[in-house]
PDB file of C-alpha atoms in Angstrom:
ATOM      1  CA  MET A  23     -19.192 -26.539  -0.884  1.00 70.00           C
ATOM      2  CA  GLN A  24     -16.682 -29.685  -2.837  1.00 80.00           C
ATOM      3  CA  LYS A  25     -15.663 -27.958  -5.964  1.00 78.00           C
ATOM      4  CA  THR A  26     -15.239 -24.703  -3.842  1.00 82.00           C
ATOM      5  CA  PHE A  27     -12.564 -27.016  -1.768  1.00 78.00           C
ATOM      6  CA  TYR A  28     -11.410 -28.202  -5.168  1.00 75.00           C
ATOM      7  CA  ILE A  29     -11.097 -25.162  -6.673  1.00 79.00           C
ATOM      8  CA  PHE A  30      -9.165 -23.489  -3.293  1.00 72.00           C
ATOM      9  CA  LEU A  31      -6.540 -26.108  -3.464  1.00 70.00           C
ATOM     10  CA  LEU A  32      -6.172 -26.022  -6.465  1.00 68.00           C
ATOM     11  CA  PHE A  33      -5.099 -22.630  -5.914  1.00 70.00           C
ATOM     12  CA  LEU A  34      -3.156 -23.773  -3.662  1.00 69.00           C
ATOM     13  CA  LEU A  35      -0.729 -25.993  -5.320  1.00 63.00           C
ATOM     14  CA  LEU A  36      -0.164 -23.307  -8.521  1.00 66.00           C
ATOM     15  CA  LEU A  37       0.421 -21.063  -5.634  1.00 64.00           C
ATOM     16  CA  GLY A  38       3.082 -22.844  -3.739  1.00 69.00           C
ATOM     17  CA  GLY A  39       4.435 -23.380  -6.860  1.00 68.00           C
ATOM     18  CA  CYS A  40       5.351 -20.377  -7.542  1.00 70.00           C
ATOM     19  CA  THR A  41       8.957 -17.833  -6.075  1.00 76.00           C
ATOM     20  CA  GLU A  42       8.026 -16.384  -3.180  1.00 75.00           C
ATOM     21  CA  GLU A  43       8.768 -13.213  -5.717  1.00 77.00           C
ATOM     22  CA  SER A  44       6.126 -13.645  -7.789  1.00 72.00           C
ATOM     23  CA  ARG A  45       3.632 -13.854  -5.094  1.00 68.00           C
ATOM     24  CA  ASN A  46       4.480 -10.772  -3.999  1.00 71.00           C
ATOM     25  CA  LYS A  47       3.654  -9.395  -6.981  1.00 73.00           C
ATOM     26  CA  ILE A  48       0.708 -11.120  -7.204  1.00 69.00           C
ATOM     27  CA  PHE A  49      -0.538 -10.028  -4.020  1.00 67.00           C
ATOM     28  CA  LYS A  50       0.995  -6.139  -4.988  1.00 66.00           C
ATOM     29  CA  GLN A  51      -1.817  -6.322  -7.722  1.00 64.00           C
ATOM     30  CA  ALA A  52      -4.613  -8.066  -6.059  1.00 60.00           C
ATOM     31  CA  ASP A  53      -3.830  -4.560  -3.550  1.00 58.00           C
ATOM     32  CA  ASN A  54      -3.298  -2.303  -6.238  1.00 55.00           C
ATOM     33  CA  LEU A  55      -6.683  -3.940  -7.751  1.00 47.00           C
ATOM     34  CA  LEU A  56      -8.810  -3.047  -4.109  1.00 58.00           C
ATOM     35  CA  GLY A  57      -7.732  -0.238  -3.043  1.00 69.00           C
ATOM     36  CA  LYS A  58      -7.267   0.677   0.782  1.00 80.00           C
ATOM     37  CA  ASP A  59      -8.691   2.960   2.627  1.00 89.00           C
ATOM     38  CA  LEU A  60      -5.378   4.987   4.636  1.00 90.00           C
ATOM     39  CA  ARG A  61      -4.273   7.337   6.884  1.00 93.00           C
ATOM     40  CA  VAL A  62      -0.899   9.253   6.135  1.00 94.00           C
ATOM     41  CA  SER A  63       0.415  10.933   9.049  1.00 96.00           C
ATOM     42  CA  TYR A  64       3.160  14.062   8.477  1.00 95.00           C
ATOM     43  CA  VAL A  65       4.832  13.664  12.563  1.00 96.00           C
ATOM     44  CA  ALA A  66       6.724  16.930  13.243  1.00 94.00           C
ATOM     45  CA  ASP A  67      10.323  15.928  15.466  1.00 91.00           C
ATOM     46  CA  SER A  68       8.527  16.271  18.723  1.00 93.00           C
ATOM     47  CA  GLY A  69       6.810  13.344  18.224  1.00 90.00           C
ATOM     48  CA  ALA A  70       3.683  14.743  17.280  1.00 94.00           C
ATOM     49  CA  ILE A  71       1.280  14.464  14.445  1.00 95.00           C
ATOM     50  CA  VAL A  72       1.550  17.896  12.688  1.00 96.00           C
ATOM     51  CA  LYS A  73      -0.729  16.664   9.812  1.00 96.00           C
ATOM     52  CA  SER A  74      -3.360  14.505   8.855  1.00 96.00           C
ATOM     53  CA  TRP A  75      -4.789  13.004   5.445  1.00 96.00           C
ATOM     54  CA  THR A  76      -7.509  10.189   4.006  1.00 94.00           C
ATOM     55  CA  VAL A  77      -6.896   8.278   1.369  1.00 92.00           C
ATOM     56  CA  ARG A  78      -9.527   5.691   0.083  1.00 90.00           C
ATOM     57  CA  ASP A  79      -9.819   2.479  -1.368  1.00 82.00           C
ATOM     58  CA  GLY A  80      -6.014   3.860  -3.179  1.00 81.00           C
ATOM     59  CA  LYS A  81      -2.840   4.085  -1.829  1.00 82.00           C
ATOM     60  CA  VAL A  82      -0.006   6.192  -1.175  1.00 85.00           C
ATOM     61  CA  THR A  83       3.462   5.555  -3.508  1.00 84.00           C
ATOM     62  CA  THR A  84       7.381   6.782  -4.134  1.00 84.00           C
ATOM     63  CA  HIS A  85       9.211   7.387  -7.142  1.00 80.00           C
ATOM     64  CA  LYS A  86      12.282   5.005  -7.631  1.00 77.00           C
ATOM     65  CA  ASP A  87      15.828   5.984  -9.193  1.00 76.00           C
ATOM     66  CA  GLU A  88      18.095   5.283 -11.700  1.00 80.00           C
ATOM     67  CA  GLN A  89      19.398   2.940  -8.939  1.00 81.00           C
ATOM     68  CA  GLY A  90      16.394   1.011  -7.491  1.00 75.00           C
ATOM     69  CA  GLY A  91      15.818   3.874  -4.288  1.00 75.00           C
ATOM     70  CA  THR A  92      13.400   5.706  -3.335  1.00 74.00           C
ATOM     71  CA  SER A  93      12.659   9.931  -3.908  1.00 78.00           C
ATOM     72  CA  GLY A  94      12.185  10.238  -0.244  1.00 88.00           C
ATOM     73  CA  TYR A  95       8.582  11.109  -0.863  1.00 90.00           C
ATOM     74  CA  TYR A  96       5.237   9.549  -0.760  1.00 90.00           C
ATOM     75  CA  TYR A  97       2.450  10.558  -3.352  1.00 91.00           C
ATOM     76  CA  PHE A  98      -0.805   9.990  -2.955  1.00 91.00           C
ATOM     77  CA  TRP A  99      -4.869  11.306  -3.543  1.00 92.00           C
ATOM     78  CA  SER A 100      -6.511  12.951  -0.542  1.00 94.00           C
ATOM     79  CA  VAL A 101      -9.897  13.055   0.109  1.00 93.00           C
ATOM     80  CA  GLU A 102      -9.100  16.584   2.149  1.00 94.00           C
ATOM     81  CA  SER A 103      -7.123  18.594  -0.187  1.00 92.00           C
ATOM     82  CA  GLY A 104      -5.861  16.202  -3.576  1.00 94.00           C
ATOM     83  CA  TYR A 105      -2.290  15.937  -5.337  1.00 95.00           C
ATOM     84  CA  VAL A 106      -0.636  15.257  -1.895  1.00 95.00           C
ATOM     85  CA  GLN A 107       3.537  14.755  -1.066  1.00 94.00           C
ATOM     86  CA  VAL A 108       5.062  14.865   1.993  1.00 94.00           C
ATOM     87  CA  PRO A 109       9.052  12.849   3.454  1.00 93.00           C
ATOM     88  CA  ILE A 110       8.606   9.867   3.791  1.00 90.00           C
ATOM     89  CA  VAL A 111      11.073  10.322   7.147  1.00 91.00           C
ATOM     90  CA  ARG A 112       8.432  12.164   8.348  1.00 92.00           C
ATOM     91  CA  SER A 113       5.592  10.630   7.908  1.00 94.00           C
ATOM     92  CA  ILE A 114       3.318   7.633   9.041  1.00 92.00           C
ATOM     93  CA  VAL A 115       0.783   5.350   6.521  1.00 90.00           C
ATOM     94  CA  GLU A 116      -1.589   3.056   8.182  1.00 91.00           C
ATOM     95  CA  GLU A 117      -4.523   1.071   7.573  1.00 88.00           C
ATOM     96  CA  ILE A 118      -8.094   2.478   8.553  1.00 89.00           C
ATOM     97  CA  LYS A 119     -11.730   0.995   9.011  1.00 81.00           C
ATOM     98  CA  LEU A 120     -14.302   3.457   7.497  1.00 65.00           C
TER      99      LEU A 120
END
């Protein structure tokens, strides 16, 4: 128990010495490694959900251009239909518990 406490304390001290950008990179790498179950929904102008996809143990990505701006589309691999590309402005991404 005491050994676990010291390891946790050391982790907190190391994390406290990192910049916010470094911490964000560390947590993003952990998310990439672990993956999440997600639901991506395409929404119509009226606000109604047109279609939804399930992403198991994966992630939803987007492409960045030379200036660092997003391409305007999400890309992911769904359980239902394989590779999917949807516009960011009409999409909802939510974490689900399966």
